[in-house]
XYZ file of C-alpha atoms in Angstrom:
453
model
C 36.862 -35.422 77.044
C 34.004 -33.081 75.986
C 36.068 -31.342 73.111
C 36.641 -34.999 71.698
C 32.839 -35.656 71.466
C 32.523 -32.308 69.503
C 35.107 -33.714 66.761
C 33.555 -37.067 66.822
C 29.846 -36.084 66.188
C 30.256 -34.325 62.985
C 32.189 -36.970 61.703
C 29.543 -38.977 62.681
C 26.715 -37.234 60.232
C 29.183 -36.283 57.322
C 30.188 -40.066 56.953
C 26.056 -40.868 56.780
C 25.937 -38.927 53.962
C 28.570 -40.131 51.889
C 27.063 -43.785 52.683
C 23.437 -43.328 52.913
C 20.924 -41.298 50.558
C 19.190 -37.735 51.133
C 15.764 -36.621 51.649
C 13.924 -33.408 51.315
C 10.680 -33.537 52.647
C 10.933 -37.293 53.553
C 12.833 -39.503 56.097
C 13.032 -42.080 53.896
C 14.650 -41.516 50.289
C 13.996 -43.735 47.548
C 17.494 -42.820 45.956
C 20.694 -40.974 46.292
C 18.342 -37.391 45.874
C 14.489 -37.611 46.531
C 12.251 -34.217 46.524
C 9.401 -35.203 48.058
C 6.811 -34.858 50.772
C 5.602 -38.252 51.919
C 2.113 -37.843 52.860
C 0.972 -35.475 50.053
C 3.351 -35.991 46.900
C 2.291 -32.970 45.825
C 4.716 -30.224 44.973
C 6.881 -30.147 41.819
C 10.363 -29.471 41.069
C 10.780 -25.709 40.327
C 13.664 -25.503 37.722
C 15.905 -22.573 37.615
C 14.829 -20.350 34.551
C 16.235 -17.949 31.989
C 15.298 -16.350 29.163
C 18.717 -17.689 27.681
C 20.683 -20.753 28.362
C 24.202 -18.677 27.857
C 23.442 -16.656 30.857
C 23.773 -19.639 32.804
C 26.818 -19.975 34.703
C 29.173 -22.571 36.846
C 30.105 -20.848 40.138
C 33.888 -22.045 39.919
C 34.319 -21.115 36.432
C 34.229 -22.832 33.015
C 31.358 -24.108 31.455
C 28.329 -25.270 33.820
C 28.450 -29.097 34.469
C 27.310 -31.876 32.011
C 23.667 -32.842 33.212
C 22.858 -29.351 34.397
C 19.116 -28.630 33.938
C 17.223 -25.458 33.108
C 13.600 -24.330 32.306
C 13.813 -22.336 28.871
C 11.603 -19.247 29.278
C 11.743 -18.137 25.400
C 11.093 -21.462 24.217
C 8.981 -22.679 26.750
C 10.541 -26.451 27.328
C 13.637 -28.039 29.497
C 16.413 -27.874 28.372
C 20.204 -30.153 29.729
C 23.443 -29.118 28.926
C 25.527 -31.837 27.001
C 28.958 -32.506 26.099
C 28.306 -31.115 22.947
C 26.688 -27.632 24.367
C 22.877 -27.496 25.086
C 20.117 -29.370 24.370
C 17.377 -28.606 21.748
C 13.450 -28.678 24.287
C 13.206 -31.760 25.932
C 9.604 -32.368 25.104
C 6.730 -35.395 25.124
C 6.169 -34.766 21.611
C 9.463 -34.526 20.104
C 10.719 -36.370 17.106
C 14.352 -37.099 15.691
C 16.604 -34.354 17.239
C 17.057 -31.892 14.467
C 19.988 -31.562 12.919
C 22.717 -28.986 14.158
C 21.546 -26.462 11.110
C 17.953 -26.706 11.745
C 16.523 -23.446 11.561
C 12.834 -21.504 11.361
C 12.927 -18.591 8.841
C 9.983 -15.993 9.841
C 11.145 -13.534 6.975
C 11.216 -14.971 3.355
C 7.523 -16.486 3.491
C 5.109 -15.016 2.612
C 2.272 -13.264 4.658
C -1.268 -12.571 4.131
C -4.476 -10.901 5.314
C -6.591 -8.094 6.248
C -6.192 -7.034 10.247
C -8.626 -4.342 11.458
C -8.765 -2.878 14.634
C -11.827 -4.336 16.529
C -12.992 -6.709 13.859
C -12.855 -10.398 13.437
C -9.761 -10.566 10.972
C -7.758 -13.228 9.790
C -4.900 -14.057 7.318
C -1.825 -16.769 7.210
C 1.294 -16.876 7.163
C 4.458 -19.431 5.554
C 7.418 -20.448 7.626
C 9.729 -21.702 5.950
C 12.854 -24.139 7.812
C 15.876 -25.761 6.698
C 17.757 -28.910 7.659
C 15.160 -30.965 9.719
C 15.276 -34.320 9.884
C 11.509 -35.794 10.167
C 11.022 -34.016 13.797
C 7.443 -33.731 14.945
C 6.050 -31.013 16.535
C 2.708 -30.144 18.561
C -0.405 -28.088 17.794
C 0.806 -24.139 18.011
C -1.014 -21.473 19.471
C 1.088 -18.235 19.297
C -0.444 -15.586 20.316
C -0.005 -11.818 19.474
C 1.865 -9.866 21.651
C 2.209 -5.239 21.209
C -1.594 -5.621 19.250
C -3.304 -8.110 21.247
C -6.265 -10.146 20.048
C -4.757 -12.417 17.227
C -3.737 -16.105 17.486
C -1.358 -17.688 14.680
C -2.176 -21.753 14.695
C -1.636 -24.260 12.942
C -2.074 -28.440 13.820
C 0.166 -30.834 15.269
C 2.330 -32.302 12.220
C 5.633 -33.520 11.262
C 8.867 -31.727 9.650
C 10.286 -32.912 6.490
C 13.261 -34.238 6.089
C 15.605 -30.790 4.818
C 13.508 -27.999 4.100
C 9.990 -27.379 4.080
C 7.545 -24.869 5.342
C 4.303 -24.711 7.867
C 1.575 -22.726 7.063
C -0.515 -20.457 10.045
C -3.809 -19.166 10.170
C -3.894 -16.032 11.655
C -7.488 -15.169 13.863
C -9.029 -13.150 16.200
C -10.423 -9.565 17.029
C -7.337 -6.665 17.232
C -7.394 -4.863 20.472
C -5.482 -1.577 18.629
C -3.762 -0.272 15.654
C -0.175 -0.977 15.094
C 1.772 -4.117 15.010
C 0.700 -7.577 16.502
C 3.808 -10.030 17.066
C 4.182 -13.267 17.267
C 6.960 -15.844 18.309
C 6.748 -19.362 16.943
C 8.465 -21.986 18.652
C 8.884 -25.580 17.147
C 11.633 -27.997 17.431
C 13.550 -25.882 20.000
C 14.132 -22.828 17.684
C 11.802 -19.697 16.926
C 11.373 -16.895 14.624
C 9.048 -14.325 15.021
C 6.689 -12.160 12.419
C 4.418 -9.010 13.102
C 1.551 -8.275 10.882
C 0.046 -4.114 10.590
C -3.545 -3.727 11.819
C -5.083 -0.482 10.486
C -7.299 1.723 12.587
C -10.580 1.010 11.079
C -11.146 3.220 8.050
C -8.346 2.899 5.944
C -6.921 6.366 4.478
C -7.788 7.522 1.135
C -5.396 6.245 -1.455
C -3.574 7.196 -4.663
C -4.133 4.683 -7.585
C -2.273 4.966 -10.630
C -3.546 3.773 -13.719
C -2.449 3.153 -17.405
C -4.602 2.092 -19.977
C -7.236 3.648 -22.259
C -10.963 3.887 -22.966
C -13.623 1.767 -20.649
C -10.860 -0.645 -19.773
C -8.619 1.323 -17.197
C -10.025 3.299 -13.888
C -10.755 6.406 -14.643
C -12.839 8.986 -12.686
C -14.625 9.766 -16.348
C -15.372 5.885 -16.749
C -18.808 4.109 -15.196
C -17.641 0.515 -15.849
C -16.965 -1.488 -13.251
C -12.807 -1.210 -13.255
C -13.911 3.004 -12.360
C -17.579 2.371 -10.689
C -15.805 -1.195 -8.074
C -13.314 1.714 -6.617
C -16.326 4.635 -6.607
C -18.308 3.047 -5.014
C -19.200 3.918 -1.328
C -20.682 -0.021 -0.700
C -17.413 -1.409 -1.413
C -14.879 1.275 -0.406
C -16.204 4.150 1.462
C -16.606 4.754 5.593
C -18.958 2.036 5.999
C -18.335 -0.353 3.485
C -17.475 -3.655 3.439
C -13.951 -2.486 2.888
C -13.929 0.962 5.290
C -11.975 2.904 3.700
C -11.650 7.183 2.522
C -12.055 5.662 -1.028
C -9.354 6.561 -3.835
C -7.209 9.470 -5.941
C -7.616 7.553 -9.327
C -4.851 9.234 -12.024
C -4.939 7.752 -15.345
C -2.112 8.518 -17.685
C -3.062 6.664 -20.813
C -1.245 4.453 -22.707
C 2.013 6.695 -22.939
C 5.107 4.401 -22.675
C 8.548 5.522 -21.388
C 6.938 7.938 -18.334
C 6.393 6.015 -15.256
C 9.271 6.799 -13.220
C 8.574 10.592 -13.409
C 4.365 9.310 -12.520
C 5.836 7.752 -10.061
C 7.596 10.239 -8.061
C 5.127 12.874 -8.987
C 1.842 11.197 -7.678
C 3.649 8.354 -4.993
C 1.029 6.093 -5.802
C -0.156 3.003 -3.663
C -1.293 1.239 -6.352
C -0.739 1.209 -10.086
C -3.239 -1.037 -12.530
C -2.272 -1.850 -15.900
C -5.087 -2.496 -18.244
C -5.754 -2.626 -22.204
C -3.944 -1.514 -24.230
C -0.935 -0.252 -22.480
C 2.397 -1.816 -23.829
C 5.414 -2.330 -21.457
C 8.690 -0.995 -22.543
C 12.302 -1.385 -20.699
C 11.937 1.800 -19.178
C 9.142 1.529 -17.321
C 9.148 -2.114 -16.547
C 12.653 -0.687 -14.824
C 10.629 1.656 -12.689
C 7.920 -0.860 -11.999
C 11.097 -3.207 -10.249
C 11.754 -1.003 -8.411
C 8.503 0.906 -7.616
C 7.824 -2.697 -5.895
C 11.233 -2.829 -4.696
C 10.702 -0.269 -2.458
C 7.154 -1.715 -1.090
C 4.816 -0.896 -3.752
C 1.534 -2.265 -5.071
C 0.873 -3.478 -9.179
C -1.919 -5.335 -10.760
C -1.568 -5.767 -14.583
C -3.646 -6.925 -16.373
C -2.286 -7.338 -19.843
C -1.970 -10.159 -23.109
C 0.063 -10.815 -25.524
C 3.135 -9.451 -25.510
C 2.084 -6.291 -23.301
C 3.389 -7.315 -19.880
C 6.509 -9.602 -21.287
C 8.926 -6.329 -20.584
C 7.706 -5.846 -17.134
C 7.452 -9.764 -16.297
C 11.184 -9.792 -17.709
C 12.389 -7.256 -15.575
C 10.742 -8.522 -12.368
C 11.479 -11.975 -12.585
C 14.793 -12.154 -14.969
C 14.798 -14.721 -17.869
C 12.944 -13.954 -21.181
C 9.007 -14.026 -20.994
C 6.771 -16.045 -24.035
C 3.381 -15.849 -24.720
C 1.111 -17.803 -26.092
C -2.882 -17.417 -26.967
C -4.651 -19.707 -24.307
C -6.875 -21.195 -27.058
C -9.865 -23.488 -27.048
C -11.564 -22.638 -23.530
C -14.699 -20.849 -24.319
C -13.021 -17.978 -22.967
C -13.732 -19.306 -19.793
C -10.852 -20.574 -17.321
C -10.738 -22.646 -13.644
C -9.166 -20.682 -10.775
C -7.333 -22.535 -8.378
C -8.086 -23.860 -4.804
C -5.853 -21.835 -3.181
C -5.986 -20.339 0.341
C -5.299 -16.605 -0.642
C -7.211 -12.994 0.130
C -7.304 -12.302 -3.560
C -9.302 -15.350 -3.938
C -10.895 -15.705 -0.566
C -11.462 -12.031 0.930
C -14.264 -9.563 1.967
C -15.853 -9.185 -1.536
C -16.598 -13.090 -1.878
C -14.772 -16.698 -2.010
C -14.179 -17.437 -6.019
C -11.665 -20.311 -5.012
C -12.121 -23.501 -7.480
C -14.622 -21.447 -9.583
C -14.460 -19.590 -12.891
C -13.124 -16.432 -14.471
C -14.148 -14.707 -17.583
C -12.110 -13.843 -21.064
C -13.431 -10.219 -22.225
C -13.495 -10.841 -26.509
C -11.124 -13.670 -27.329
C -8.979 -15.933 -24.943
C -6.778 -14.362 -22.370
C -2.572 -15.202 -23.082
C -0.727 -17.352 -21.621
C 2.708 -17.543 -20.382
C 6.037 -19.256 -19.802
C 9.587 -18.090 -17.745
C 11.803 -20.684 -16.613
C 11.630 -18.162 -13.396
C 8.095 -17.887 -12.933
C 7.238 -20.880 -10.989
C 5.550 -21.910 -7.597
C 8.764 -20.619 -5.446
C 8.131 -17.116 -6.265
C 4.402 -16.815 -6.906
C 1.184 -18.944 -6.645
C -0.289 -19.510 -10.250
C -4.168 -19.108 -10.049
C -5.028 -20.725 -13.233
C -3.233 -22.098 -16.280
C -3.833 -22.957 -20.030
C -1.931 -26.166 -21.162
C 0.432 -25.920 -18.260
C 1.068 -22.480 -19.147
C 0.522 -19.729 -16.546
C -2.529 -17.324 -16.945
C -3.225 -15.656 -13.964
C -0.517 -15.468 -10.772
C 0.015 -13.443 -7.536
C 3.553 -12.794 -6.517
C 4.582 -14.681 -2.997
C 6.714 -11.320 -1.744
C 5.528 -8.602 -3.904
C 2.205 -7.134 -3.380
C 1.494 -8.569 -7.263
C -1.436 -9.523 -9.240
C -1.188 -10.928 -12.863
C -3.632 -12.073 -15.616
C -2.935 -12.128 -18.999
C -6.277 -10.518 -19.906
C -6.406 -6.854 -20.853
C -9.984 -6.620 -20.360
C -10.105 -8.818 -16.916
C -12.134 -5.927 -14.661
C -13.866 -4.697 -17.243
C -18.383 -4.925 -16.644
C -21.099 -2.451 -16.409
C -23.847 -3.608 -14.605
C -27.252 -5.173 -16.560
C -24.722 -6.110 -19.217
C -25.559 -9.715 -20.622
C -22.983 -10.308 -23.499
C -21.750 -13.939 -23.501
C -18.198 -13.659 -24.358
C -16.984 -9.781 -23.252
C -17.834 -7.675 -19.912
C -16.674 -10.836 -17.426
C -16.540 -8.424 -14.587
C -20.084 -8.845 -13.186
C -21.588 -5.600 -10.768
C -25.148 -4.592 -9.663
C -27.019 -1.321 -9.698
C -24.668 -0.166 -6.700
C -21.426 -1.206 -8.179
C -21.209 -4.051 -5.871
C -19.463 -6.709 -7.312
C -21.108 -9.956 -8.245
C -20.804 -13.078 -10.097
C -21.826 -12.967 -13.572
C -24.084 -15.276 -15.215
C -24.512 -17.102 -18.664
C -20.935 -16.431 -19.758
C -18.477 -18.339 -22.336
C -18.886 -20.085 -25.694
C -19.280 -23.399 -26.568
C -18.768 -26.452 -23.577
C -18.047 -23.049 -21.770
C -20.986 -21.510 -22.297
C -23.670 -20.715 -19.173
C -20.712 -20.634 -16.819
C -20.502 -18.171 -13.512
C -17.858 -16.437 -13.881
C -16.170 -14.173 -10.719
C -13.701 -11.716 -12.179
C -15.194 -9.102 -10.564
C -15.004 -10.759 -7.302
C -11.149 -10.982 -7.371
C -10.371 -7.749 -8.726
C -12.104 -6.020 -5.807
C -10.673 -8.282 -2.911
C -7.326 -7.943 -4.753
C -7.602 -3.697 -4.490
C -8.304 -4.448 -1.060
C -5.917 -6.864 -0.192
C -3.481 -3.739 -1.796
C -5.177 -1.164 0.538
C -3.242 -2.761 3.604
């Protein structure tokens, strides 16, 4: 009799399971499962998690069950696994569930910035993304991982539908030298970026130069395209860019030599001033100087640069005078160093013309996918700087050029002080033009040091 009541009590409790529901932590379950502790209510469910929803696995084989749950550690969200394979982040902000080509692309935008070790720094940065399909997304706050110190943000928003981009500001203080990375997370995918923070005082480096006369840098010269790079205020150990300063080699106007300049000298930058005049050669060792990571800045009119622009962009380059401005022309509103860096903010102002009106011009491949335009003449492009290549364009030979106390109305735009600081000069143009501000000087020395990086 007693080995029947052993057989007859589990049968007992299995068959109140299969008809009743189960509690943890409470007597008296509210449904088939409840998690819970009566009194308090206060402990969560703890998810499993993984770095990687493929390493999760179904103990008898196959794929793991429809309806399994698991906490996304990479992505930072819940995620379930469907019929179809698993979910995209289950999230209290989500949108339309992206489409199954939705992606985040870290690598084709562009990037932007000066990073310093132990100063406030900040920059942005594109991402670009295909295939969405009107998503939204909530605030980000990445922040830098290797190089600590750096956030990249950006506010809550909403994808386009197909592709699109999001742009980041990048802040903060660098703990170090080397590279700060970030992971970006938005519609259950990522991509990730790193930026370079120098050490502090940037190394001395080699600029290449071709032009002639007053116009190019030259270590012979004292106006301000030579003096802006001299000087120990703007570029030197404790400057406002700290830096070792600059090897300036200028090789004159000489055409067909710039590949053997090239690998002879290594330089980190090359400037192209009046009156140098491309030919195939060297607009063929200009592609690929910047190919390979180089730095350029030309400035050159009429049909001076068309060679080079040909070569870097394809298609065949026209010029055209920009006519009829006072020699004086808007820059854009744009959120770029060049425009915005440690040597002033010149964004919606004015630039300078130096003698008669800077050229303007047209490619079919120019355009706002490859570079932003800073200013324009008749819907014709003036001034541009390149959205991969570390590239600055105006089509004005005489852009840089100044010397300080100079006064003249309509040539010396590039305004600098006793010190070779640069500043703003005053009381320049012709006509409705004339007693404008201009700033050329202001974005040729934040451009050499948004180069320096």
């Amino acid at each position: 009799m007693k080995s029947r009541k052993n057989y007859v009590l589990p049968l007992i409790f299995f068959t109140s399971i299969l008809f009743s529901q189960v509690g943890i932590g409470t007597a008296n379950p509210r449904g088939a499962l409840d998690i819970n502790k009566e009194t308090t209510n206060n402990m969560g469910l703890v998810l499993p998690t993984n770095a990687d929803p493929k390493n999760m696995i179904n103990p008898k084989g196959g794929d793991v069950a429809i309806g399994t749950i698991m906490y996304d550690s990479t992505l930072s969200c819940v995620r379930v696994f469907k019929s179809t394979g698993w979910s995209n982040c289950l999230c209290d902000q989500c949108g339309p569930t992206p489409g199954p080509g939705f992606t985040l692309d870290c690598s084709s935008g562009s990037l932007n910035g000066t990073f310093t070790t132990g100063a406030q720094s900040s920059g942005t940065k594109i991402i670009n993304y295909t295939n969405a399909t009107g998503q939204s997304y909530p605030a980000i706050a990445a922040a830098s991982s290797g190089v600590s110190g750096l956030t990249a943000s950006a506010v809550a928003g909403t994808l386009a539908n197909g592709s699109g981009s999001i742009s980041l500001n990048i802040s903060g203080s660098p703990s170090g030298a080397g590279l700060a990375s970030f992971t970006i997370n938005i519609a259950g995918q990522s991509c990730s970026f790193s930026v370079n923070v120098n050490s502090g005082v940037i190394p001395k480096r080699m600029i290449l130069s071709l032009g002639g006369g007053m116009y190019t840098p030259n270590p012979g010269n004292t106006t301000a395209p030579t003096t802006i790079l001299q000087s120990l205020a703007n570029f030197g150990p404790t400057g406002t860019v700290p830096s070792q300063g600059f090897d300036i080699r200028s090789i004159g106007t000489a055409q067909g030599n710039l590949a053997t300049n090239i690998a002879t000298y290594n330089p980190y930058i090359i400037i192209f001033t009046w009156d140098y005049t491309s030919n195939a050669a060297d607009a063929v060792a200009l592609k690929n100087y910047l190919d390979k990571g180089g730095r350029a800045m030309i400035f050159l009119q009429q049909a001076q640069p068309n060679q080079l622009l040909n070569q870097i962009f394809g298609g065949t380059t026209t010029h055209n005078a920009a006519t009829a401005t006072g020699l004086v022309k808007p820059i854009a509103n744009l959120s770029h160093p060049i425009l915005n860096g440690p040597f002033g903010d010149a964004r919606g102002k004015l630039v300078g013309d130096d003698n008669d009106d800077s050229s303007s011009y047209t490619n079919a491949n120019i355009n706002s996918s490859n570079v932003d335009i800073l200013s324009t003449n008749n819907g014709q492009i003036v001034g541009f700087v390149h959205k991969t290549y570390k590239l600055f364009f105006w089509g004005d030979g005489g852009f840089p050029l100044g010397a300080s106390a100079n006064t003249s109305a309509t040539s010396y735009p590039a305004g600098v002080d006793a010190s070779a600081k640069p500043i703003p000069k005053i009381n320049f143009g012709t006509g409705t033009s004339a007693s404008s501000i201009v700033y050329n000087s202001i974005l040729y020395a934040n451009a050499v040091a948004w180069m320096m990086q």
